[in-house]
Coordinates of C-alpha atoms and ligand atoms in Angstrom, one line a residue:
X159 CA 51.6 -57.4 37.4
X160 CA 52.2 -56.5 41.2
X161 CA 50.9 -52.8 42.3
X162 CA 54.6 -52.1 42.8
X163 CA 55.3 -52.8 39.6
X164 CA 51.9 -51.1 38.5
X165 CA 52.8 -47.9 40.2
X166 CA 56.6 -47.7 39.3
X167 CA 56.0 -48.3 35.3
X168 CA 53.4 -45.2 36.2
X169 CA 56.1 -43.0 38.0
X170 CA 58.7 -43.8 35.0
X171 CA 56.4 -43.0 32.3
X172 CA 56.7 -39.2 33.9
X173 CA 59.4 -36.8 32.0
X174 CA 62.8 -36.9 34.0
X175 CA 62.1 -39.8 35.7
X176 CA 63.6 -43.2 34.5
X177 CA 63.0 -46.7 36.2
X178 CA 65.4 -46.5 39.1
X179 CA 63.9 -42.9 40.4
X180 CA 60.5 -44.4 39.8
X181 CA 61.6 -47.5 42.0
X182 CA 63.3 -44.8 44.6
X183 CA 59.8 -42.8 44.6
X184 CA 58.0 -46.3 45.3
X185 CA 60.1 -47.2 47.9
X186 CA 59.9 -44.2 49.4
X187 CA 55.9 -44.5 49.7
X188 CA 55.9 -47.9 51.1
X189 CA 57.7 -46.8 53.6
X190 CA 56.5 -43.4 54.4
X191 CA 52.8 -43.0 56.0
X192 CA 49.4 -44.4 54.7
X193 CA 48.1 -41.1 55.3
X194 CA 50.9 -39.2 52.7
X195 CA 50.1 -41.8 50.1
X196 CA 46.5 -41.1 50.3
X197 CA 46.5 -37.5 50.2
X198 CA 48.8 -37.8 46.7
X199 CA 46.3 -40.1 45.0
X200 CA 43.8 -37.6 45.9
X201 CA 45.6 -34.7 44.7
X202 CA 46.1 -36.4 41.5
X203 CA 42.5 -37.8 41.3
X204 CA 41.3 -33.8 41.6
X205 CA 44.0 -32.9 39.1
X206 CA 42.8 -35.4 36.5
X207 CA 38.9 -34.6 37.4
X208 CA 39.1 -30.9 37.8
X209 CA 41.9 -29.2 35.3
X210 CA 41.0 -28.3 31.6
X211 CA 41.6 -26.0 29.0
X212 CA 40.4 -22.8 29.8
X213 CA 37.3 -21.7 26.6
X214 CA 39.0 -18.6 25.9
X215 CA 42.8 -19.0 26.4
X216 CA 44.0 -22.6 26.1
X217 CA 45.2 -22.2 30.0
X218 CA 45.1 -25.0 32.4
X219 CA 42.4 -23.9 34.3
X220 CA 39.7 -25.2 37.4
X221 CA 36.6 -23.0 35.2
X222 CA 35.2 -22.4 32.5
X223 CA 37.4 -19.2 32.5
X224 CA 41.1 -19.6 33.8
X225 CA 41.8 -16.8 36.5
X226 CA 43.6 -14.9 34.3
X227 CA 41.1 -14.3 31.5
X228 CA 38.3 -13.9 34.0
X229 CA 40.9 -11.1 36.0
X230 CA 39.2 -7.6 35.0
X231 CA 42.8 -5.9 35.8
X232 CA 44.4 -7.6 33.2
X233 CA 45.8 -4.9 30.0
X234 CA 43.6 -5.7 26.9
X235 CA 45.7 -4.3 24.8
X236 CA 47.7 -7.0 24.5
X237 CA 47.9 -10.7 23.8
X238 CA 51.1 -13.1 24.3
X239 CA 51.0 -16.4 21.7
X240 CA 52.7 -19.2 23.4
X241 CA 53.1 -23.0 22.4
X242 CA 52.1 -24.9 25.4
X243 CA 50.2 -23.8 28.7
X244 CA 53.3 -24.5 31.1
X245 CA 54.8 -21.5 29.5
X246 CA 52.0 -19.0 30.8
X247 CA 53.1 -19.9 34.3
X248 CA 56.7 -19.0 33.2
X249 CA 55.5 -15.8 32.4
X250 CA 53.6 -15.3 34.9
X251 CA 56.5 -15.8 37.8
X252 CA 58.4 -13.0 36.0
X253 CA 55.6 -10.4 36.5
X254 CA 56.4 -8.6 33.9
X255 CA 53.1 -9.1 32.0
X256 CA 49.9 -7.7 32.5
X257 CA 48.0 -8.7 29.4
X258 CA 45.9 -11.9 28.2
X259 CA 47.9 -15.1 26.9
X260 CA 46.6 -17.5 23.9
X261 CA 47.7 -20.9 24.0
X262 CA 48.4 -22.5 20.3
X263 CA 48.9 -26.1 21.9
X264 CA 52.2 -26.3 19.9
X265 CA 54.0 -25.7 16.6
X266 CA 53.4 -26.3 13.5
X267 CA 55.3 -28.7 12.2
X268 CA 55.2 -30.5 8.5
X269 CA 57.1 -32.9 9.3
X270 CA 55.0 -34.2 12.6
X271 CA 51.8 -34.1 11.0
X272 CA 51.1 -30.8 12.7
X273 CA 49.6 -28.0 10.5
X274 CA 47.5 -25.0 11.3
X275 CA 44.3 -26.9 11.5
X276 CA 46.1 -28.9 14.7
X277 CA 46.7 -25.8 16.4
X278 CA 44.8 -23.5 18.1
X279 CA 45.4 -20.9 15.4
X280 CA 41.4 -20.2 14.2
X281 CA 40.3 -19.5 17.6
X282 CA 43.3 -17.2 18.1
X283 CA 42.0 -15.2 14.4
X284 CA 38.3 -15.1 15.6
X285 CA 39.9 -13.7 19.2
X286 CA 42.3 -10.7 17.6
X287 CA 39.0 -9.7 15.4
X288 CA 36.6 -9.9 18.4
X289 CA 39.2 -8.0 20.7
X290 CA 39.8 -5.0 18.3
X291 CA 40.0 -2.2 18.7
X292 CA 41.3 -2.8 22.5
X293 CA 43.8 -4.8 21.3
X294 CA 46.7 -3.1 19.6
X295 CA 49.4 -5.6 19.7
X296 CA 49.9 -9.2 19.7
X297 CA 53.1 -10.6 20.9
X298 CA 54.1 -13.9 19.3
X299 CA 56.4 -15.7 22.3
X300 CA 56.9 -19.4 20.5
X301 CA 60.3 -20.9 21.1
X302 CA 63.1 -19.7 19.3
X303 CA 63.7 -23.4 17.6
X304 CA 63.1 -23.3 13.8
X305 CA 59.8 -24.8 14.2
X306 CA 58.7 -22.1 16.4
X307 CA 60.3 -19.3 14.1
X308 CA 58.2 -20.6 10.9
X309 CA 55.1 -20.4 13.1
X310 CA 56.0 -17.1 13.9
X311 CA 56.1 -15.7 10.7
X312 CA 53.0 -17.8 9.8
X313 CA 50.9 -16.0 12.4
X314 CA 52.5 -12.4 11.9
X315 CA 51.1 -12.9 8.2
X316 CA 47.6 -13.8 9.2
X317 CA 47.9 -11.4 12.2
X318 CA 48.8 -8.2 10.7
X319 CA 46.2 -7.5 8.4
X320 CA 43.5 -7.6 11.5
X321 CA 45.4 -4.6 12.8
X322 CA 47.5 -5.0 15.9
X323 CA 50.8 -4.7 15.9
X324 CA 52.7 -8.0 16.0
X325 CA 56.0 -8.6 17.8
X326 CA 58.2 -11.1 18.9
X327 CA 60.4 -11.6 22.1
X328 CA 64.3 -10.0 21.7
X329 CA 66.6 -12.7 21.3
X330 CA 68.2 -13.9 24.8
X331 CA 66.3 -17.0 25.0
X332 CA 68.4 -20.0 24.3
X333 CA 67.3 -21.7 20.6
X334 CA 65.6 -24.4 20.9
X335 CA 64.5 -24.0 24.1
X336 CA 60.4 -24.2 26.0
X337 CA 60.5 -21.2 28.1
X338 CA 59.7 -23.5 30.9
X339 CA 63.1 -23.9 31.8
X340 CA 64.5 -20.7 31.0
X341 CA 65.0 -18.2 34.1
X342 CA 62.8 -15.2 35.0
X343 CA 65.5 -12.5 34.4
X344 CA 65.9 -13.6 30.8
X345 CA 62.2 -13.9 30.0
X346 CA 61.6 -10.3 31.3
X347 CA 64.5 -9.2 29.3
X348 CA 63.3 -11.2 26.1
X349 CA 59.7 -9.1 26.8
X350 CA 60.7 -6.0 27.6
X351 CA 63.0 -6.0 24.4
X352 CA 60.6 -7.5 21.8
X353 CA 60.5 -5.6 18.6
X354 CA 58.2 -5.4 15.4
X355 CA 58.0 -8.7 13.4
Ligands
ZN517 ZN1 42.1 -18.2 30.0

């Protein structure tokens, strides 16, 4: 296989991007400069090398530690559940949040193999206990699909009886859809109206 080839089936591979935008981006770096092409395989090598899951949070993160979790100004008292990490940053850009995030690393879902144990649902038990009392409420932002409904409920069961109160965003986000792609306005709406479970 030529390294066109090579780096086109790469560039396709990526969401949103079928063969002929992969073929365009190609084309596009063949006949740009050396230099551009060099700096973007370096940006990706220290992407690949030096992102992980932050210990505490889930977060993509350059530490141990993500900059949120290791931010002293953050509110302790309380603690947003999302699905994936691309969702923190959604939150984030709204700046309508000032507490910590935990990252489930999905939803569950029977039907894809994905239960409890798949998620990062002990870690986020062992992190309400360990937080308390600080931490008097935990609000439980999964996406309003079905999937991410039946998680809620799942984790406002086990949640509860640690104390905090649990809540859930106000309706206003489209079913069905990651919070990724929803707009700022509607996510601070969603957070600013979220009610008891
Ligand atoms: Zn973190």
């Amino acid at each position: 296989m030529s390294v066109i080839d090579q780096v086109t089936g790469e560039f396709s591979r990526l969401p949103g991007i079928g063969p002929k935008t992969a073929m365009r981006l190609v084309h596009h770096l063949m006949k740009g400069s050396k230099d551009d092409t060099l700096r973007l395989s370096r940006a990706l090598v220290e992407l690949a090398e030096r992102i992980r899951p932050c210990s505490r949070c889930g977060n993509f993160s350059e530490n141990e530690l993500c900059d949120i979790c290791s931010d002293p100004r953050r509110d302790p008292s309380v603690l947003c559940v999302v699905e994936e990490a691309f969702e923190v940053g959604a939150i984030e850009r709204t700046g309508q949040f000032r507490g910590f995030y935990h990252v489930l690393g999905g939803r569950l879902s029977p039907l894809d193999g994905i239960g409890p144990e798949e998620l990062r649902i002990g870690a986020l038990l062992e992190r309400v206990r360990s937080s308390r009392p600080a931490l008097r409420e935990v609000i439980v932002a999964t996406n309003a699909s079905v999937e991410g409904e039946a998680t809620a409920v799942y984790l406002d069961q086990l949640i509860r009886p640690l104390g905090p109160r649990v809540t859930r965003l106000a309706r206003g986000i489209p079913v069905g859809s990651d919070l990724e792609y929803v707009d700022g306005t509607t996510i601070a709406e969603a957070l600013a109206g979220r009610r008891e479970m």
